[in-house]
Tab-separated table of C-alpha atoms in Angstrom:
chain	number	residue	atom	x	y	z
A	1	MET	CA	82.154	99.903	97.707
A	2	ILE	CA	85.564	100.560	99.266
A	3	ALA	CA	86.207	97.023	100.432
A	4	SER	CA	89.643	97.664	101.911
A	5	PRO	CA	92.314	100.349	101.656
A	6	GLN	CA	92.911	101.237	98.004
A	7	GLN	CA	90.446	98.646	96.743
A	8	ALA	CA	87.135	99.701	95.212
A	9	THR	CA	84.761	97.028	93.975
A	10	LEU	CA	81.432	97.165	92.175
A	11	GLN	CA	78.636	95.475	94.144
A	12	THR	CA	74.968	94.840	93.425
A	13	VAL	CA	72.725	95.705	96.365
A	14	ASP	CA	69.014	96.327	96.888
A	15	ILE	CA	67.718	99.747	95.915
A	16	PRO	CA	66.725	101.551	99.139
A	17	GLU	CA	63.209	102.810	99.796
A	18	PRO	CA	62.736	106.448	100.799
A	19	GLY	CA	61.428	106.984	104.295
A	20	PRO	CA	59.363	109.913	105.569
A	21	GLY	CA	60.854	113.197	104.411
A	22	GLN	CA	63.254	111.467	102.024
A	23	VAL	CA	63.632	111.080	98.277
A	24	LEU	CA	65.295	108.327	96.293
A	25	LEU	CA	67.740	109.671	93.731
A	26	ARG	CA	68.751	108.025	90.490
A	27	LEU	CA	72.234	109.486	90.384
A	28	GLU	CA	73.865	110.778	87.246
A	29	GLY	CA	77.220	111.164	88.915
A	30	SER	CA	79.211	112.380	91.873
A	31	GLY	CA	82.381	114.322	92.482
A	32	VAL	CA	85.431	112.789	94.117
A	33	CYS	CA	86.600	114.761	97.147
A	34	ALA	CA	90.118	114.981	98.551
A	35	SER	CA	88.627	114.585	102.028
A	36	SER	CA	87.962	110.943	101.067
A	37	LEU	CA	91.661	110.203	100.658
A	38	PRO	CA	92.405	109.174	104.276
A	39	LEU	CA	89.642	106.576	103.976
A	40	TRP	CA	91.000	105.435	100.615
A	41	GLU	CA	94.557	105.247	101.930
A	42	GLY	CA	93.509	103.239	104.991
A	43	ARG	CA	94.062	105.283	108.128
A	44	ASP	CA	93.830	103.223	111.313
A	45	TRP	CA	90.533	104.669	112.526
A	46	PHE	CA	88.450	103.493	109.551
A	47	GLN	CA	86.623	100.183	109.278
A	48	TYR	CA	86.212	98.115	106.118
A	49	PRO	CA	84.322	97.293	104.087
A	50	GLN	CA	82.630	100.661	103.898
A	51	GLN	CA	78.921	100.932	103.243
A	52	PRO	CA	77.937	100.844	99.562
A	53	GLY	CA	78.324	104.266	97.977
A	54	ALA	CA	80.362	105.719	100.850
A	55	PRO	CA	81.958	108.215	101.176
A	56	GLY	CA	80.419	109.901	98.129
A	57	HIS	CA	78.810	113.217	99.096
A	58	GLU	CA	78.876	115.231	95.871
A	59	GLY	CA	76.001	113.685	93.946
A	60	TRP	CA	73.412	114.950	91.508
A	61	GLY	CA	70.649	113.237	89.548
A	62	ARG	CA	66.890	112.814	89.267
A	63	VAL	CA	64.252	112.064	91.856
A	64	GLU	CA	63.116	108.484	91.383
A	65	ALA	CA	60.626	108.246	94.260
A	66	VAL	CA	59.429	110.393	97.162
A	67	GLY	CA	58.710	109.365	100.740
A	68	ALA	CA	55.769	110.278	102.903
A	69	GLY	CA	55.372	113.929	103.766
A	70	VAL	CA	57.570	115.250	100.945
A	71	SER	CA	56.188	118.224	99.081
A	72	GLY	CA	57.676	120.359	96.328
A	73	LEU	CA	59.551	117.481	94.713
A	74	ALA	CA	58.282	114.952	92.185
A	75	ARG	CA	59.614	112.000	90.261
A	76	GLY	CA	61.794	113.222	87.410
A	77	ASP	CA	62.948	116.440	89.062
A	78	ARG	CA	66.652	117.015	88.565
A	79	VAL	CA	68.487	117.975	91.750
A	80	ALA	CA	71.833	118.367	93.438
A	81	ALA	CA	71.852	116.756	96.848
A	82	LEU	CA	73.904	116.461	100.003
A	83	THR	CA	74.029	112.717	100.641
A	84	TYR	CA	76.685	110.353	101.923
A	85	ARG	CA	76.635	107.277	99.677
A	86	ALA	CA	76.660	108.950	96.299
A	87	HIS	CA	79.284	106.740	94.618
A	88	ALA	CA	76.388	104.604	93.432
A	89	GLU	CA	73.497	104.458	91.008
A	90	TYR	CA	70.951	105.274	93.736
A	91	ASP	CA	71.083	107.092	97.044
A	92	LEU	CA	68.653	108.425	99.617
A	93	ALA	CA	68.514	112.120	100.442
A	94	GLU	CA	66.570	114.164	102.908
A	95	ALA	CA	64.219	116.297	100.836
A	96	SER	CA	65.526	119.319	102.739
A	97	ALA	CA	69.061	118.500	101.531
A	98	THR	CA	68.208	118.791	97.825
A	99	VAL	CA	68.372	121.753	95.473
A	100	ARG	CA	66.268	121.695	92.331
A	101	LEU	CA	68.265	122.370	89.157
A	102	PRO	CA	66.831	124.851	86.628
A	103	GLU	CA	66.370	124.130	82.951
A	104	ALA	CA	69.375	126.342	82.191
A	105	LEU	CA	71.555	123.649	83.787
A	106	ALA	CA	69.767	120.713	82.154
A	107	SER	CA	72.972	119.166	80.808
A	108	ALA	CA	75.398	120.376	83.479
A	109	ALA	CA	77.213	118.263	86.036
A	110	VAL	CA	76.376	119.769	89.432
A	111	PRO	CA	78.303	118.237	92.352
A	112	GLY	CA	76.493	120.470	94.797
A	113	GLU	CA	78.520	120.019	97.984
A	114	PRO	CA	81.906	121.377	96.765
A	115	LEU	CA	80.181	124.163	94.832
A	116	GLY	CA	78.271	125.142	97.953
A	117	CYS	CA	81.470	124.867	99.986
A	118	ALA	CA	83.181	127.366	97.660
A	119	VAL	CA	80.259	129.781	97.971
A	120	ASN	CA	80.307	129.585	101.770
A	121	ILE	CA	84.063	130.189	101.880
A	122	PHE	CA	83.632	133.180	99.594
A	123	ARG	CA	80.935	134.597	101.848
A	124	ARG	CA	83.088	134.156	104.958
A	125	SER	CA	85.957	135.910	103.168
A	126	GLN	CA	83.951	139.149	102.813
A	127	ILE	CA	85.712	140.083	99.594
A	128	GLU	CA	84.959	143.554	98.268
A	129	ARG	CA	85.577	145.463	95.047
A	130	GLY	CA	89.037	146.991	94.879
A	131	GLN	CA	90.659	144.644	97.373
A	132	THR	CA	93.739	142.582	96.597
A	133	VAL	CA	93.040	138.917	97.266
A	134	ALA	CA	95.714	136.220	97.353
A	135	ILE	CA	94.505	132.667	96.808
A	136	VAL	CA	97.126	130.169	97.914
A	137	GLY	CA	96.496	126.885	96.135
A	138	ILE	CA	94.677	126.635	92.815
A	139	GLY	CA	92.869	123.355	92.677
A	140	PHE	CA	89.144	123.042	92.023
A	141	LEU	CA	88.282	125.114	95.098
A	142	GLY	CA	90.914	127.783	94.509
A	143	ALA	CA	89.902	128.172	90.873
A	144	LEU	CA	86.237	128.635	91.802
A	145	LEU	CA	87.194	131.212	94.439
A	146	THR	CA	89.256	133.003	91.806
A	147	GLN	CA	86.154	133.246	89.601
A	148	MET	CA	84.073	134.601	92.473
A	149	ALA	CA	86.651	137.117	93.689
A	150	ALA	CA	87.318	138.414	90.181
A	151	HIS	CA	83.584	138.771	89.549
A	152	ALA	CA	83.317	140.749	92.802
A	153	GLY	CA	85.828	143.259	91.436
A	154	ALA	CA	88.866	142.201	93.463
A	155	ARG	CA	92.396	141.961	92.094
A	156	VAL	CA	93.353	138.294	92.467
A	157	ILE	CA	96.885	137.028	92.966
A	158	ALA	CA	96.835	133.265	92.397
A	159	LEU	CA	99.604	131.081	93.811
A	160	SER	CA	100.183	127.418	92.970
A	161	ARG	CA	103.045	124.964	92.705
A	162	ARG	CA	101.562	123.546	89.490
A	163	GLY	CA	102.193	125.606	86.370
A	164	PHE	CA	99.132	124.417	84.493
A	165	SER	CA	96.859	125.367	87.394
A	166	LEU	CA	98.122	128.932	87.097
A	167	ASP	CA	96.849	128.786	83.511
A	168	PHE	CA	93.450	127.821	84.925
A	169	ALA	CA	93.691	130.713	87.395
A	170	ARG	CA	94.306	133.222	84.598
A	171	ALA	CA	91.320	131.826	82.686
A	172	CYS	CA	89.266	132.258	85.874
A	173	GLY	CA	90.165	135.935	86.143
A	174	ALA	CA	93.392	136.128	88.152
A	175	ALA	CA	95.260	139.370	87.524
A	176	HIS	CA	98.608	137.924	88.628
A	177	THR	CA	100.000	134.420	89.050
A	178	ILE	CA	102.974	133.314	91.126
A	179	ALA	CA	104.700	129.949	91.275
A	180	LEU	CA	104.492	128.513	94.774
A	181	ASP	CA	108.100	127.423	95.055
A	182	ASP	CA	110.465	129.596	97.088
A	183	HIS	CA	109.131	131.124	100.338
A	184	TRP	CA	111.086	134.373	100.290
A	185	LYS	CA	110.760	134.865	96.545
A	186	VAL	CA	106.978	134.568	96.811
A	187	ILE	CA	106.892	137.079	99.651
A	188	GLU	CA	109.008	139.544	97.670
A	189	GLN	CA	106.806	139.215	94.578
A	190	VAL	CA	103.625	139.860	96.545
A	191	LYS	CA	105.292	142.762	98.343
A	192	GLN	CA	106.137	144.343	95.014
A	193	LEU	CA	102.670	143.766	93.555
A	194	THR	CA	101.043	145.395	96.591
A	195	GLU	CA	103.686	148.124	97.106
A	196	GLY	CA	104.342	146.734	100.556
A	197	ARG	CA	100.714	146.859	101.706
A	198	TRP	CA	100.153	143.087	101.361
A	199	CYS	CA	96.702	141.630	100.715
A	200	GLU	CA	93.430	142.572	102.374
A	201	ARG	CA	92.226	139.010	101.947
A	202	VAL	CA	94.259	135.801	101.768
A	203	ILE	CA	92.623	132.410	101.257
A	204	GLU	CA	94.701	129.321	102.013
A	205	ALA	CA	93.302	126.421	99.988
A	206	THR	CA	95.966	123.712	100.198
A	207	GLY	CA	95.600	122.035	103.588
A	208	LEU	CA	99.399	122.003	103.997
A	209	GLN	CA	101.782	123.456	106.586
A	210	TRP	CA	104.051	125.657	104.495
A	211	PRO	CA	101.338	127.402	102.441
A	212	LEU	CA	99.410	128.093	105.655
A	213	GLN	CA	102.494	129.726	107.165
A	214	LEU	CA	103.068	131.680	103.949
A	215	ALA	CA	99.454	132.845	103.825
A	216	GLY	CA	99.823	134.649	107.133
A	217	GLU	CA	102.854	136.550	105.863
A	218	LEU	CA	100.911	137.748	102.811
A	219	THR	CA	98.029	139.155	104.870
A	220	ALA	CA	97.850	142.924	105.376
A	221	GLU	CA	97.408	144.714	108.682
A	222	ARG	CA	93.778	144.317	109.756
A	223	GLY	CA	93.349	141.918	106.848
A	224	ARG	CA	91.521	138.616	106.857
A	225	LEU	CA	93.216	135.214	106.592
A	226	VAL	CA	90.721	132.557	105.534
A	227	ILE	CA	91.605	128.910	106.114
A	228	ALA	CA	89.827	126.948	103.402
A	229	GLY	CA	92.287	124.066	103.119
A	230	TYR	CA	91.309	120.816	104.787
A	231	HIS	CA	94.075	120.130	107.334
A	232	GLN	CA	93.702	116.469	108.219
A	233	ASP	CA	97.170	114.982	108.460
A	234	GLY	CA	98.449	116.333	111.759
A	235	MET	CA	99.124	119.391	113.892
A	236	ARG	CA	100.018	122.780	112.430
A	237	GLU	CA	102.404	125.497	113.579
A	238	VAL	CA	101.432	129.119	112.907
A	239	ASN	CA	103.090	132.463	113.589
A	240	VAL	CA	100.709	133.892	116.165
A	241	GLN	CA	103.191	136.703	116.872
A	242	LEU	CA	102.792	137.924	113.295
A	243	TRP	CA	99.027	137.468	113.429
A	244	ASN	CA	98.929	139.539	116.636
A	245	TRP	CA	101.253	142.233	115.335
A	246	ARG	CA	99.263	142.785	112.151
A	247	GLY	CA	95.923	142.470	113.922
A	248	ILE	CA	94.529	140.090	111.320
A	249	ASP	CA	91.252	138.202	111.497
A	250	VAL	CA	91.672	134.448	111.080
A	251	ILE	CA	88.607	132.605	109.785
A	252	ASN	CA	88.061	128.853	109.630
A	253	ALA	CA	85.729	128.708	106.653
A	254	HIS	CA	84.612	125.080	107.001
A	255	GLU	CA	80.882	124.803	107.623
A	256	ARG	CA	79.465	121.974	109.689
A	257	ASP	CA	75.767	122.893	109.682
A	258	PRO	CA	74.037	120.924	106.884
A	259	ARG	CA	71.593	123.796	106.451
A	260	MET	CA	74.479	126.116	105.587
A	261	TYR	CA	75.812	123.568	103.113
A	262	VAL	CA	72.458	123.418	101.355
A	263	ASP	CA	72.114	127.196	101.395
A	264	GLY	CA	75.532	127.456	99.740
A	265	MET	CA	74.504	124.847	97.173
A	266	ARG	CA	71.382	126.827	96.387
A	267	THR	CA	73.399	129.988	95.807
A	268	ALA	CA	75.954	128.096	93.705
A	269	VAL	CA	73.201	126.795	91.421
A	270	ASP	CA	71.870	130.335	91.077
A	271	TRP	CA	75.335	131.704	90.281
A	272	MET	CA	75.924	128.977	87.707
A	273	SER	CA	72.643	129.920	86.035
A	274	GLN	CA	73.733	133.570	85.959
A	275	GLY	CA	77.193	132.755	84.611
A	276	ILE	CA	78.956	134.120	87.702
A	277	ILE	CA	80.758	130.811	88.146
A	278	ASP	CA	81.515	128.175	85.536
A	279	PRO	CA	82.915	124.955	86.995
A	280	GLU	CA	82.612	122.969	83.768
A	281	PRO	CA	86.227	123.521	82.544
A	282	LEU	CA	87.476	122.363	85.952
A	283	TYR	CA	86.013	118.850	85.588
A	284	THR	CA	89.132	117.521	83.925
A	285	HIS	CA	88.529	113.790	84.455
A	286	ARG	CA	85.269	111.837	84.102
A	287	LEU	CA	85.231	108.123	84.780
A	288	PRO	CA	82.477	105.493	85.060
A	289	LEU	CA	81.472	104.200	88.467
A	290	ASP	CA	83.477	100.993	88.148
A	291	ARG	CA	86.652	103.124	87.948
A	292	LEU	CA	86.132	104.907	91.270
A	293	GLY	CA	89.479	103.598	92.521
A	294	GLU	CA	91.225	105.194	89.567
A	295	ALA	CA	89.399	108.475	90.224
A	296	LEU	CA	90.577	108.423	93.851
A	297	GLU	CA	94.139	107.731	92.759
A	298	LEU	CA	93.982	110.693	90.363
A	299	THR	CA	92.751	112.845	93.237
A	300	ARG	CA	95.606	111.633	95.422
A	301	ASN	CA	98.408	111.975	92.849
A	302	ARG	CA	97.095	115.064	91.012
A	303	PRO	CA	98.933	114.519	87.711
A	304	ASP	CA	99.529	117.379	85.294
A	305	GLY	CA	96.218	118.667	83.994
A	306	PHE	CA	94.165	117.348	86.904
A	307	MET	CA	91.674	119.613	88.682
A	308	LYS	CA	88.578	117.569	89.563
A	309	ALA	CA	87.365	114.025	88.929
A	310	LEU	CA	83.748	113.002	88.505
A	311	VAL	CA	82.417	109.460	88.482
A	312	THR	CA	79.301	108.903	86.387
A	313	ALA	CA	76.582	106.418	87.127
């Protein structure tokens, strides 16, 4: 339970009962999402204490009990689920918001929501073989998108301010890596790599002002700029004149339809089974549930070597 800003406490509460159409999950773990940081930091519009398990939404585990009217799921089934109180030992999920995990992933951590999010962003990007794709920001999301784009046959240029994350990008299939430091130097490097044609696809995955501005300048005429970063700390300024002049398509790749989330999760599980994506090396920090606060601090401060934190139940 997040009892107050930057204070996570372990509480004992009653195990919930699944209602009609729901399942009770015995969670194995959950991912820690950067979108939870405003709540952790204590923005004015949040109320405390938060509900037990909130705001965890990246859980996976086994079905413990099923509610009335649920078919196709049974006690013991291992699933990834889209729920909202997954920083806990148990959580309720709508049966329709679960994805059964195959035997091939029997020992894998599967935080379904961010994996599905990456798949949906990739789909919206419409990446094709032979294209040059710049991915601006190589965290967990950017690294997964690098894997997907490389598998699709694109030439990936990965950009990040963190040197070690460029190492991750190369391991994920990036053909070129560029330090995200000097605006004009980055532009010149990409210009040289593309012989002045720029990139058919650019994915901004930082949620920050400067990389968003830079991403537009790297996008080719009639290219596609995909906004995958979560911009939640204020207004943004963009160069609409440049966007107009180059005739680029600008896509906000954040889904809000839970059905699309679950569909992306389902595809992500399938792609993991096929070896198209491998998130396992990106789970750099695993902590027990009573260290959730530490996991959130790691997510906020992003020390060297950090890509993604999981908390295990």
